[in-house]
Short mmCIF file of C-alpha atoms in Angstrom, two decimals:
data_model
loop_
_atom_site.label_atom_id
_atom_site.label_comp_id
_atom_site.label_asym_id
_atom_site.label_seq_id
_atom_site.Cartn_x
_atom_site.Cartn_y
_atom_site.Cartn_z
CA MET A 1 25.09 -10.89 -6.21
CA ILE A 2 24.04 -7.32 -6.88
CA LYS A 3 21.47 -6.41 -9.53
CA VAL A 4 20.09 -2.99 -10.45
CA LYS A 5 16.94 -3.02 -12.58
CA PRO A 6 14.15 -0.72 -13.73
CA PHE A 7 10.93 -1.44 -11.84
CA GLY A 8 8.03 0.03 -13.80
CA GLU A 9 8.48 3.56 -15.12
CA HIS A 10 8.80 5.21 -11.73
CA ALA A 11 11.06 2.97 -9.67
CA ILE A 12 14.33 1.04 -9.54
CA TRP A 13 14.97 -2.27 -7.81
CA VAL A 14 18.35 -3.15 -6.34
CA GLN A 15 19.14 -6.65 -5.07
CA LEU A 16 22.01 -6.74 -2.60
CA GLY A 17 22.24 -10.37 -1.55
CA GLN A 18 20.54 -13.71 -1.70
CA ASP A 19 19.52 -14.45 1.86
CA ILE A 20 17.76 -13.14 4.93
CA SER A 21 20.53 -12.10 7.31
CA PRO A 22 21.65 -9.03 9.25
CA ASN A 23 24.72 -8.84 7.03
CA THR A 24 22.76 -8.60 3.80
CA HIS A 25 20.23 -6.28 5.39
CA ARG A 26 22.94 -3.87 6.54
CA LYS A 27 23.90 -3.45 2.88
CA VAL A 28 20.30 -2.53 2.08
CA MET A 29 20.28 0.08 4.85
CA ALA A 30 23.71 1.40 3.76
CA LEU A 31 22.53 1.91 0.18
CA GLN A 32 19.36 3.65 1.39
CA SER A 33 21.47 5.87 3.59
CA SER A 34 23.86 6.79 0.79
CA LEU A 35 20.94 7.75 -1.48
CA GLY A 36 19.27 9.78 1.29
CA PRO A 37 20.47 13.18 -0.02
CA LYS A 38 18.43 12.58 -3.18
CA LEU A 39 15.14 12.26 -1.25
CA GLY A 40 12.91 15.07 -2.44
CA ARG A 41 15.32 15.73 -5.31
CA GLY A 42 14.35 12.92 -7.65
CA ILE A 43 13.86 10.09 -5.19
CA SER A 44 10.41 10.11 -3.64
CA TYR A 45 10.49 6.98 -1.49
CA PHE A 46 12.32 3.81 -0.53
CA ILE A 47 11.07 0.33 0.25
CA PRO A 48 13.82 -1.51 2.13
CA ALA A 49 13.24 -5.26 2.38
CA TYR A 50 15.26 -8.32 3.38
CA HIS A 51 17.76 -8.35 0.54
CA SER A 52 16.64 -5.51 -1.72
CA LEU A 53 15.91 -1.82 -1.93
CA THR A 54 13.12 -0.42 -4.09
CA ILE A 55 13.71 3.22 -5.01
CA GLY A 56 10.69 5.33 -6.02
CA LEU A 57 11.41 8.11 -8.51
CA ASP A 58 10.03 11.50 -9.38
CA ILE A 59 10.77 11.35 -13.08
CA THR A 60 10.19 15.09 -13.48
CA GLN A 61 13.43 15.52 -11.51
CA ILE A 62 15.49 12.47 -12.32
CA ASN A 63 16.10 10.10 -15.22
CA GLN A 64 15.58 6.41 -14.44
CA LYS A 65 18.38 5.12 -16.69
CA ALA A 66 20.83 7.75 -15.42
CA LEU A 67 20.18 6.77 -11.81
CA ILE A 68 20.52 3.05 -12.62
CA ASP A 69 23.91 3.79 -14.18
CA GLU A 70 24.92 5.94 -11.24
CA ILE A 71 23.94 3.29 -8.68
CA SER A 72 25.65 0.51 -10.62
CA GLY A 73 28.78 2.61 -10.92
CA GLY A 74 28.80 3.56 -7.25
CA LEU A 75 28.74 0.02 -5.87
CA PRO A 76 30.31 -1.45 -3.76
CA THR A 77 31.32 1.79 -2.00
CA THR A 78 27.74 2.75 -1.33
CA VAL A 79 27.07 -0.48 0.52
CA ASP A 80 30.01 -0.05 2.83
CA VAL A 81 28.28 -0.81 6.09
CA SER A 82 30.76 1.10 8.19
CA THR A 83 28.97 4.27 7.11
CA ASN A 84 25.63 3.13 8.55
CA LYS A 85 23.77 5.60 10.70
CA SER A 86 23.43 4.90 14.38
CA VAL A 87 20.95 2.21 15.20
CA ARG A 88 17.85 2.69 17.38
CA ASN A 89 17.19 0.14 20.08
CA ILE A 90 13.53 -0.28 20.97
CA SER A 91 12.13 -2.06 23.98
CA VAL A 92 8.56 -3.33 23.61
CA PRO A 93 6.49 -4.37 26.66
CA VAL A 94 4.42 -7.48 25.92
CA CYS A 95 1.86 -9.30 28.04
CA TYR A 96 2.01 -13.02 27.31
CA ASP A 97 -0.97 -13.81 29.54
CA ASP A 98 -3.53 -16.32 28.22
CA THR A 99 -5.97 -13.44 27.63
CA PHE A 100 -3.78 -12.19 24.80
CA ALA A 101 -1.68 -15.22 23.87
CA LEU A 102 -4.32 -16.64 21.53
CA ASP A 103 -2.16 -19.38 20.00
CA LEU A 104 0.35 -20.05 22.76
CA ASP A 105 -1.36 -23.21 24.05
CA GLU A 106 -1.52 -24.79 20.63
CA ILE A 107 1.98 -23.90 19.51
CA SER A 108 3.49 -25.08 22.78
CA ARG A 109 2.22 -28.52 21.77
CA THR A 110 3.46 -28.18 18.18
CA LEU A 111 6.89 -26.97 19.26
CA SER A 112 7.13 -29.30 22.29
CA LEU A 113 7.99 -26.36 24.52
CA THR A 114 6.27 -25.05 27.61
CA LYS A 115 4.53 -21.68 27.32
CA GLU A 116 7.13 -20.23 29.69
CA GLY A 117 9.85 -21.70 27.48
CA ILE A 118 8.43 -19.96 24.43
CA VAL A 119 8.22 -16.62 26.24
CA GLN A 120 11.80 -17.07 27.45
CA LEU A 121 13.09 -17.70 23.94
CA HIS A 122 11.07 -14.80 22.55
CA THR A 123 12.31 -12.26 25.12
CA ASN A 124 15.83 -13.62 25.27
CA GLN A 125 17.33 -11.91 22.25
CA THR A 126 17.35 -8.78 20.12
CA TYR A 127 15.73 -8.72 16.68
CA ASP A 128 16.42 -6.70 13.54
CA VAL A 129 13.50 -4.91 11.89
CA PHE A 130 14.03 -5.98 8.28
CA MET A 131 11.12 -4.10 6.77
CA LEU A 132 7.64 -2.72 7.31
CA GLY A 133 4.85 -3.91 5.09
CA PHE A 134 1.57 -5.84 4.72
CA LEU A 135 -0.08 -3.10 6.81
CA PRO A 136 1.07 0.43 7.61
CA GLY A 137 3.52 0.06 10.50
CA PHE A 138 3.73 -3.79 10.56
CA PRO A 139 7.37 -4.70 11.38
CA TYR A 140 8.92 -7.90 10.05
CA MET A 141 11.54 -8.81 12.64
CA GLY A 142 13.99 -11.64 12.85
CA THR A 143 15.58 -13.96 13.21
CA THR A 144 13.92 -15.93 16.00
CA ASP A 145 15.49 -18.92 17.72
CA GLN A 146 15.31 -22.04 15.56
CA ARG A 147 13.18 -23.72 18.25
CA LEU A 148 10.42 -21.13 17.67
CA ASN A 149 10.15 -21.90 13.95
CA ILE A 150 6.39 -22.29 13.36
CA GLU A 151 4.21 -22.15 10.26
CA ARG A 152 1.43 -19.64 9.87
CA LYS A 153 -2.03 -20.78 10.93
CA SER A 154 -3.67 -22.92 8.25
CA THR A 155 -6.88 -20.92 8.71
CA PRO A 156 -6.06 -17.24 9.24
CA ARG A 157 -8.12 -15.26 11.75
CA LEU A 158 -10.68 -12.83 10.34
CA LYS A 159 -9.57 -10.35 12.95
CA VAL A 160 -6.31 -10.23 14.89
CA PRO A 161 -6.54 -7.58 17.63
CA SER A 162 -4.34 -4.53 17.26
CA GLY A 163 -1.10 -4.85 19.26
CA SER A 164 -0.96 -8.64 18.93
CA VAL A 165 2.56 -10.07 18.85
CA GLY A 166 3.06 -13.07 16.60
CA LEU A 167 5.37 -15.65 15.08
CA ALA A 168 5.57 -16.87 11.49
CA GLY A 169 8.49 -18.99 10.29
CA ARG A 170 11.63 -17.50 11.80
CA GLN A 171 10.01 -14.04 11.96
CA THR A 172 8.24 -12.19 14.72
CA GLY A 173 5.91 -9.25 14.21
CA ILE A 174 3.29 -6.98 15.77
CA TYR A 175 -0.10 -6.11 14.28
CA PRO A 176 -0.40 -2.30 14.15
CA SER A 177 -4.19 -2.42 13.72
CA ASP A 178 -7.07 -4.87 13.80
CA ALA A 179 -6.60 -6.96 10.69
CA PRO A 180 -7.16 -10.42 9.24
CA GLY A 181 -4.02 -12.51 9.64
CA GLY A 182 -2.35 -15.88 9.97
CA TRP A 183 0.53 -15.25 12.36
CA GLN A 184 0.63 -17.34 15.56
CA ILE A 185 -0.29 -14.91 18.35
CA ILE A 186 1.68 -15.24 21.59
CA GLY A 187 0.93 -11.95 23.37
CA GLN A 188 -0.09 -8.34 23.08
CA THR A 189 1.60 -4.99 23.58
CA PRO A 190 -0.42 -2.12 25.15
CA VAL A 191 1.58 0.33 23.05
CA SER A 192 0.17 1.71 19.77
CA ILE A 193 2.88 0.95 17.25
CA PHE A 194 0.83 2.85 14.66
CA ASP A 195 -1.33 5.84 15.50
CA ALA A 196 -2.49 7.97 12.57
CA ASN A 197 -3.19 10.89 14.92
CA ARG A 198 0.29 10.96 16.40
CA GLU A 199 2.85 13.40 15.03
CA GLU A 200 5.19 10.47 14.41
CA PRO A 201 2.62 7.82 13.52
CA PHE A 202 5.00 4.86 13.30
CA LEU A 203 7.10 3.43 16.13
CA PHE A 204 9.35 1.26 13.97
CA GLN A 205 11.54 1.72 10.95
CA ALA A 206 13.71 -0.72 9.05
CA GLY A 207 17.10 -1.07 10.72
CA ASP A 208 15.82 -0.81 14.31
CA ARG A 209 16.92 -3.38 16.89
CA VAL A 210 14.05 -4.61 19.07
CA HIS A 211 13.69 -6.66 22.18
CA PHE A 212 10.58 -7.67 24.05
CA THR A 213 10.01 -7.52 27.80
CA SER A 214 7.35 -9.56 29.56
CA ILE A 215 4.82 -7.59 31.66
CA GLY A 216 1.92 -8.74 33.78
CA ILE A 217 -1.71 -8.00 33.08
CA ASP A 218 -1.85 -5.22 35.71
CA THR A 219 1.06 -3.41 34.12
CA PHE A 220 -0.59 -3.88 30.74
CA HIS A 221 -3.70 -2.07 31.95
CA THR A 222 -1.70 0.61 33.72
CA ILE A 223 0.15 1.41 30.51
CA GLN A 224 -3.14 1.51 28.62
CA SER A 225 -4.61 4.00 31.13
CA ARG A 226 -1.55 6.19 30.91
CA ILE A 227 -1.79 6.17 27.11
CA ALA A 228 -5.50 7.10 27.32
CA GLN A 229 -4.64 10.00 29.65
CA GLY A 230 -1.92 11.20 27.32
CA ASP A 231 0.67 10.40 29.96
CA TYR A 232 2.80 7.94 28.00
CA THR A 233 5.56 9.00 25.64
CA ILE A 234 6.17 6.36 23.05
CA SER A 235 9.57 7.78 22.22
CA ASP A 236 10.67 6.72 25.73
CA LEU A 237 10.84 3.18 24.33
CA ILE A 238 13.55 4.19 21.89
CA ASP A 239 17.21 4.26 22.84
CA TYR A 240 19.34 6.09 20.31
CA ASN A 241 22.66 4.34 20.20
CA ALA A 242 25.13 7.10 19.58
CA MET B 1 -19.43 27.77 1.57
CA LEU B 2 -20.79 24.99 -0.63
CA LYS B 3 -21.86 21.81 1.15
CA LEU B 4 -22.13 18.56 -0.77
CA THR B 5 -24.36 16.14 1.10
CA ILE B 6 -24.19 12.42 0.39
CA LEU B 7 -27.79 11.18 0.24
CA LYS B 8 -26.86 7.69 -0.97
CA ALA B 9 -23.34 6.32 -0.77
CA GLY B 10 -23.05 4.17 -3.91
CA LEU B 11 -20.80 1.13 -4.15
CA GLN B 12 -17.44 2.61 -3.22
CA THR B 13 -17.31 6.39 -3.04
CA THR B 14 -14.13 7.99 -1.69
CA LEU B 15 -12.17 11.22 -1.68
CA GLN B 16 -9.04 10.87 -3.76
CA ASP B 17 -6.23 13.01 -5.11
CA LEU B 18 -2.59 12.54 -6.19
CA GLY B 19 -1.97 10.25 -3.21
CA ARG B 20 0.84 10.31 -0.70
CA SER B 21 4.44 9.49 -1.37
CA GLY B 22 7.36 9.00 0.98
CA TYR B 23 5.83 6.53 3.42
CA GLN B 24 6.09 3.33 1.43
CA ASP B 25 8.95 2.29 3.72
CA LYS B 26 6.41 2.29 6.58
CA GLY B 27 4.01 0.10 4.61
CA VAL B 28 1.77 3.00 3.55
CA PRO B 29 0.61 2.63 -0.06
CA SER B 30 0.61 5.66 -2.34
CA SER B 31 -3.18 5.55 -2.82
CA GLY B 32 -4.65 8.42 -4.87
CA ALA B 33 -7.23 8.30 -7.65
CA LEU B 34 -6.98 4.87 -9.25
CA ASP B 35 -7.28 6.34 -12.75
CA GLN B 36 -4.91 9.28 -12.47
CA LEU B 37 -5.53 10.30 -16.07
CA SER B 38 -9.28 10.83 -15.61
CA TYR B 39 -8.69 12.37 -12.19
CA GLN B 40 -6.27 15.00 -13.45
CA LEU B 41 -8.50 15.75 -16.41
CA SER B 42 -11.47 16.42 -14.13
CA ASN B 43 -9.61 19.14 -12.24
CA THR B 44 -8.28 20.65 -15.47
CA LEU B 45 -11.82 21.01 -16.77
CA VAL B 46 -12.80 23.15 -13.77
CA ASN B 47 -9.49 25.04 -13.58
CA ASN B 48 -8.60 23.53 -10.22
CA GLU B 49 -5.02 23.23 -9.03
CA LEU B 50 -3.31 19.92 -9.58
CA GLY B 51 -3.86 17.80 -6.50
CA THR B 52 -7.29 19.19 -5.57
CA PRO B 53 -9.39 16.36 -4.11
CA VAL B 54 -12.24 14.85 -6.09
CA ILE B 55 -14.88 12.23 -5.41
CA GLU B 56 -14.03 8.86 -6.95
CA ILE B 57 -17.07 6.67 -7.61
CA THR B 58 -17.18 2.99 -8.56
CA LEU B 59 -19.75 1.28 -10.80
CA MET B 60 -22.81 2.27 -8.73
CA GLY B 61 -22.66 5.99 -8.12
CA PRO B 62 -23.90 8.03 -5.15
CA GLN B 63 -26.62 10.64 -4.85
CA ILE B 64 -25.25 14.05 -3.95
CA GLU B 65 -27.08 17.27 -3.13
CA PHE B 66 -25.48 20.67 -3.71
CA SER B 67 -26.31 23.49 -1.30
CA GLU B 68 -25.13 26.33 -3.59
CA ASN B 69 -24.32 27.17 -7.18
CA CYS B 70 -21.02 25.77 -8.43
CA THR B 71 -19.23 24.29 -11.43
CA ILE B 72 -18.41 20.59 -11.72
CA ALA B 73 -16.94 18.16 -14.23
CA ILE B 74 -17.39 14.42 -14.47
CA THR B 75 -14.75 12.25 -16.17
CA GLY B 76 -13.75 8.63 -16.43
CA ALA B 77 -16.29 5.84 -16.68
CA ASN B 78 -19.72 6.64 -18.10
CA LEU B 79 -21.99 5.76 -15.18
CA SER B 80 -24.95 7.68 -16.62
CA PRO B 81 -24.67 10.91 -14.60
CA CYS B 82 -27.85 12.95 -14.17
CA ILE B 83 -28.79 16.25 -12.60
CA ASN B 84 -32.34 16.27 -11.23
CA GLY B 85 -33.02 13.13 -13.24
CA GLN B 86 -31.78 14.60 -16.54
CA SER B 87 -28.78 13.16 -18.29
CA ILE B 88 -25.70 15.43 -18.38
CA SER B 89 -22.55 15.46 -20.50
CA MET B 90 -19.26 14.15 -19.31
CA ASN B 91 -15.81 15.66 -19.82
CA ARG B 92 -16.91 19.28 -19.68
CA ALA B 93 -17.66 21.95 -17.10
CA ILE B 94 -21.28 21.85 -15.93
CA ILE B 95 -23.10 24.63 -14.04
CA ILE B 96 -24.88 23.40 -10.92
CA ARG B 97 -27.62 25.33 -9.12
CA SER B 98 -28.34 25.41 -5.43
CA GLY B 99 -30.51 22.42 -4.48
CA ASP B 100 -29.52 20.33 -7.53
CA LEU B 101 -29.27 16.56 -7.09
CA LEU B 102 -26.52 14.60 -8.86
CA SER B 103 -27.22 10.92 -9.33
CA PHE B 104 -26.02 8.03 -11.49
CA GLY B 105 -27.67 5.20 -13.35
CA ARG B 106 -26.56 2.26 -15.42
CA PRO B 107 -22.80 1.76 -15.92
CA ILE B 108 -22.23 2.06 -19.68
CA SER B 109 -18.45 1.90 -19.94
CA GLY B 110 -15.53 1.78 -17.54
CA ALA B 111 -15.50 1.30 -13.79
CA ARG B 112 -14.52 4.53 -12.03
CA SER B 113 -15.71 8.07 -12.49
CA TYR B 114 -14.44 11.35 -11.01
CA ILE B 115 -16.41 14.36 -9.81
CA ALA B 116 -14.39 17.58 -9.66
CA VAL B 117 -15.84 20.78 -8.19
CA ALA B 118 -14.26 24.16 -8.92
CA GLY B 119 -12.86 25.57 -5.68
CA ASP B 120 -10.84 24.75 -2.56
CA TRP B 121 -11.96 21.62 -0.78
CA ASP B 122 -12.02 21.92 3.00
CA ILE B 123 -10.76 18.39 3.64
CA PRO B 124 -8.32 17.12 6.25
CA ARG B 125 -5.20 15.57 4.78
CA TRP B 126 -3.17 12.78 6.29
CA LEU B 127 0.50 12.61 5.33
CA GLY B 128 -0.22 15.06 2.54
CA SER B 129 -3.27 13.46 0.93
CA SER B 130 -7.04 13.32 1.28
CA SER B 131 -7.07 9.68 0.08
CA PRO B 132 -8.31 7.31 2.80
CA LEU B 133 -6.34 4.32 4.09
CA LEU B 134 -9.21 2.22 2.88
CA TYR B 135 -8.00 -1.23 3.82
CA THR B 136 -6.61 -0.44 7.24
CA SER B 137 -8.67 -0.38 10.38
CA HIS B 138 -7.80 2.46 12.69
CA ASN B 139 -9.20 2.54 16.21
CA GLY B 140 -11.71 0.05 14.90
CA ARG B 141 -12.86 2.19 11.97
CA THR B 142 -11.58 2.25 8.42
CA MET B 143 -10.56 5.70 7.22
CA GLY B 144 -13.07 5.53 4.74
CA MET B 145 -15.60 5.51 2.20
CA LEU B 146 -18.07 8.34 2.08
CA GLN B 147 -21.32 7.37 3.83
CA LYS B 148 -24.90 8.58 3.72
CA GLY B 149 -25.13 11.84 5.64
CA ASP B 150 -21.48 12.86 5.09
CA GLN B 151 -20.92 16.44 4.04
CA ILE B 152 -18.04 17.95 2.10
CA GLN B 153 -17.34 21.66 2.32
CA ILE B 154 -15.93 23.54 -0.64
CA SER B 155 -15.04 27.19 -0.99
CA THR B 156 -16.20 27.60 -4.58
CA LYS B 157 -14.54 29.57 -7.35
CA PRO B 158 -16.23 30.96 -10.44
CA LEU B 159 -15.07 29.50 -13.72
CA LYS B 160 -13.54 31.88 -16.25
CA ALA B 161 -13.18 29.54 -19.19
CA SER B 162 -13.10 25.84 -19.90
CA ILE B 163 -12.46 23.23 -22.54
CA GLU B 164 -14.40 20.20 -23.58
CA LEU B 165 -13.24 16.73 -24.51
CA ALA B 166 -15.10 14.34 -26.75
CA SER B 167 -14.11 11.17 -24.95
CA GLU B 168 -11.30 9.50 -23.07
CA ASP B 169 -9.54 6.95 -25.25
CA HIS B 170 -7.97 4.89 -22.50
CA ILE B 171 -11.31 3.57 -21.23
CA ALA B 172 -11.85 1.28 -24.22
CA VAL B 173 -8.27 0.03 -24.43
CA LYS B 174 -7.88 -3.73 -23.85
CA GLU B 175 -4.12 -4.00 -23.98
CA LEU B 176 -1.95 -3.32 -20.96
CA GLU B 177 1.56 -2.16 -21.81
CA VAL B 178 4.17 -3.64 -19.51
CA MET B 179 7.89 -3.57 -18.91
CA PHE B 180 9.78 -6.64 -17.72
CA GLY B 181 9.59 -7.07 -13.94
CA PRO B 182 12.60 -7.64 -11.66
CA ASP B 183 11.98 -11.42 -11.55
CA PHE B 184 11.35 -11.74 -15.26
CA ASP B 185 14.39 -13.93 -15.88
CA SER B 186 13.13 -16.50 -13.37
CA PHE B 187 10.45 -17.55 -15.84
CA SER B 188 10.92 -20.02 -18.69
CA PRO B 189 10.54 -18.80 -22.29
CA GLU B 190 7.37 -20.91 -22.49
CA ALA B 191 5.92 -19.15 -19.45
CA ILE B 192 6.72 -15.72 -20.88
CA ALA B 193 5.16 -16.62 -24.22
CA GLU B 194 2.03 -17.89 -22.46
CA PHE B 195 1.81 -14.67 -20.39
CA PHE B 196 1.78 -12.48 -23.52
CA ALA B 197 -0.38 -14.81 -25.62
CA GLN B 198 -3.38 -15.01 -23.34
CA ASP B 199 -6.70 -13.26 -23.16
CA TYR B 200 -6.97 -12.82 -19.41
CA VAL B 201 -10.28 -11.98 -17.71
CA VAL B 202 -10.67 -9.72 -14.68
CA SER B 203 -11.99 -11.85 -11.79
CA GLN B 204 -14.46 -10.83 -9.08
CA ASP B 205 -11.44 -10.36 -6.84
CA CYS B 206 -10.52 -6.87 -7.97
CA ASN B 207 -10.41 -3.64 -6.02
CA ARG B 208 -8.18 -0.64 -5.28
CA MET B 209 -5.57 -2.96 -3.69
CA GLY B 210 -5.18 -5.25 -6.66
CA TYR B 211 -6.70 -7.14 -9.53
CA ARG B 212 -6.63 -10.95 -9.82
CA LEU B 213 -6.95 -12.29 -13.34
CA HIS B 214 -8.39 -15.57 -14.58
CA GLY B 215 -6.76 -17.50 -17.39
CA ARG B 216 -4.50 -20.47 -18.05
CA ALA B 217 -1.82 -21.04 -15.44
CA ILE B 218 1.67 -20.31 -16.70
CA ASP B 219 4.59 -22.66 -16.18
CA LYS B 220 6.34 -21.95 -12.88
CA THR B 221 8.73 -24.88 -12.80
CA ARG B 222 11.86 -22.77 -13.09
CA LEU B 223 11.00 -20.57 -10.13
CA LYS B 224 12.76 -20.84 -6.83
CA GLN B 225 11.46 -19.59 -3.50
CA MET B 226 11.18 -15.83 -3.61
CA ILE B 227 12.42 -13.64 -0.78
CA SER B 228 9.83 -10.91 -0.14
CA SER B 229 10.61 -7.62 -1.83
CA GLY B 230 9.09 -4.26 -2.53
CA VAL B 231 6.21 -4.01 -4.99
CA VAL B 232 4.82 -0.86 -6.60
CA PRO B 233 1.52 0.01 -8.29
CA GLY B 234 1.39 -1.86 -11.59
CA THR B 235 3.55 -4.79 -10.44
CA VAL B 236 2.29 -8.05 -11.98
CA GLN B 237 3.03 -11.01 -9.75
CA ILE B 238 2.40 -14.65 -10.61
CA ALA B 239 0.74 -16.37 -7.66
CA ASN B 240 1.06 -20.04 -6.66
CA ASP B 241 -1.79 -20.93 -9.01
CA GLY B 242 0.16 -19.59 -11.99
CA LEU B 243 -2.23 -16.66 -12.44
CA PRO B 244 -1.46 -12.94 -12.37
CA ILE B 245 -2.18 -10.51 -9.53
CA VAL B 246 -1.69 -6.84 -10.40
CA ILE B 247 -0.86 -4.54 -7.48
CA MET B 248 -2.87 -1.31 -7.61
CA ARG B 249 -2.54 2.00 -5.77
CA ASP B 250 -3.88 0.86 -2.35
CA GLY B 251 -1.94 -2.38 -2.56
CA GLN B 252 0.60 -3.72 -0.11
CA THR B 253 4.14 -2.43 -0.49
CA ILE B 254 5.82 -5.81 0.03
CA GLY B 255 5.15 -8.97 -1.97
CA GLY B 256 6.47 -12.51 -1.98
CA TYR B 257 5.43 -13.73 -5.42
CA PRO B 258 7.67 -13.46 -8.48
CA ARG B 259 7.25 -10.17 -10.34
CA ILE B 260 7.04 -10.99 -14.04
CA ALA B 261 6.11 -7.55 -15.34
CA ASN B 262 5.17 -3.99 -14.42
CA LEU B 263 2.41 -1.94 -16.01
CA THR B 264 3.30 1.47 -17.41
CA GLU B 265 1.60 4.40 -15.69
CA TYR B 266 -0.83 4.67 -18.59
CA ALA B 267 -1.69 0.95 -18.30
CA ILE B 268 -2.45 1.31 -14.57
CA ASN B 269 -5.04 3.95 -15.51
CA VAL B 270 -6.42 1.63 -18.21
CA LEU B 271 -6.77 -1.26 -15.73
CA ALA B 272 -8.42 1.08 -13.18
CA GLN B 273 -11.36 1.27 -15.60
CA LYS B 274 -11.81 -2.51 -15.84
CA LYS B 275 -14.41 -4.50 -13.93
CA PRO B 276 -15.03 -8.23 -13.36
CA GLY B 277 -15.56 -10.04 -16.64
CA ASP B 278 -13.55 -7.57 -18.76
CA GLY B 279 -10.89 -9.05 -21.00
CA ILE B 280 -7.31 -7.78 -21.15
CA ARG B 281 -3.99 -8.77 -22.73
CA PHE B 282 -0.45 -7.82 -21.83
CA VAL B 283 1.83 -6.31 -24.45
CA LEU B 284 5.45 -5.39 -24.18
CA SER B 285 6.04 -1.64 -24.06
CA TYR B 286 8.75 -0.14 -26.24
CA GLN B 287 10.99 1.77 -23.85
#
């Protein structure tokens, strides 16, 4: 079911489905893509999410009602997923060693899986980045294997270390900075997925496909040294699928 | 080059401007002066370009020393501004002399006040704005609040002419105009009626990210599980306790609670001047 509604005076909200699935999400990305030419010419931002697209307006350049009518009139052509841009594949190194896997012991009991089993399931598939939110650069990725379905911690941590990789429900995510949080932490990446000083501050964007690779603690520290020496190019992690 | 030196930080003193747009899809809030109306007025009073940074102060103001002559204007909340201990007028251009000390006293009305200084502010911008990412830690530090000892450099401009305003009407307003939110039709008619009938009170849990309100819980029985969606400044969500949370300019860009209403831009500026204990009501805006 598709709905197009005003969202405050300066935005429009479009619902494109009723579930969390790659299929519904592709429609969100297709609509965002089709509206791309209006960025800077009346549209000032997008917020893609699981099943919806929020469209931020510059009302000095565009009329909210007119754009609502235009979007409503343009569907379903604009959500034709065959027009989607090429997808980026991103490979994220993660160390699942006990040093970083703060909740792995406990959740292995809850899920009745061994720690190795959890790591296997986590690294065994590719995930879709549905949206970024909660913190600048925090990717909500899914959908994890049903056997990894785990609730958030009942008492959130006051501080989750930056780079921590976690599970919540059927989602997996990575903390882009030190932050309070309730996700179940199973490892850490040495890579800065958000760096305000970098020319491209954010590693992820909605629509990316991500998989995780397990690295040992030595490799973790090697990568960290290379990053500190300026000898690590984050864009090397991205494979542009032509 | 004028140097402003922060001698005392105050409760929450930050650089702010129009904010940054275009990065909400990365989870970056728009930020910017919480009361955009008072902010833009402050720059107008000193003939600054739209978008020039200002200092936003909250309830307890800072102490600031000026190294050279300049022209300033103070708008927004009346937090009893003084120069060298003497009370000064708000909402007009004020001449400052080298060595003058700006300080604040008792909050009389409103919550946030804006200090504009005529000239070009020598401030680094991130993604187009001087506003800090206040609620995000970066390399272990928050991009932050102004602290004691901080200095701001400004290339001053002389003022040719100015205007004066008697007062800013929006500070005393108690009604927040709203439009229906995207999840409005998930609420029962009884819940909607209760939402508009109440005198809500601003709780202690209010800041640049959002305002939680106290009041009677509204009926949520018709609601189903919400799939997380975008939220924008002014979005009014109803939390699990049946009480409203209003997203403000530093707020998260994704929310999972049902969005019953959205404040108009004017109402966001009205709410930016409210503090814990203040009463507000929602009214439907005629659009």
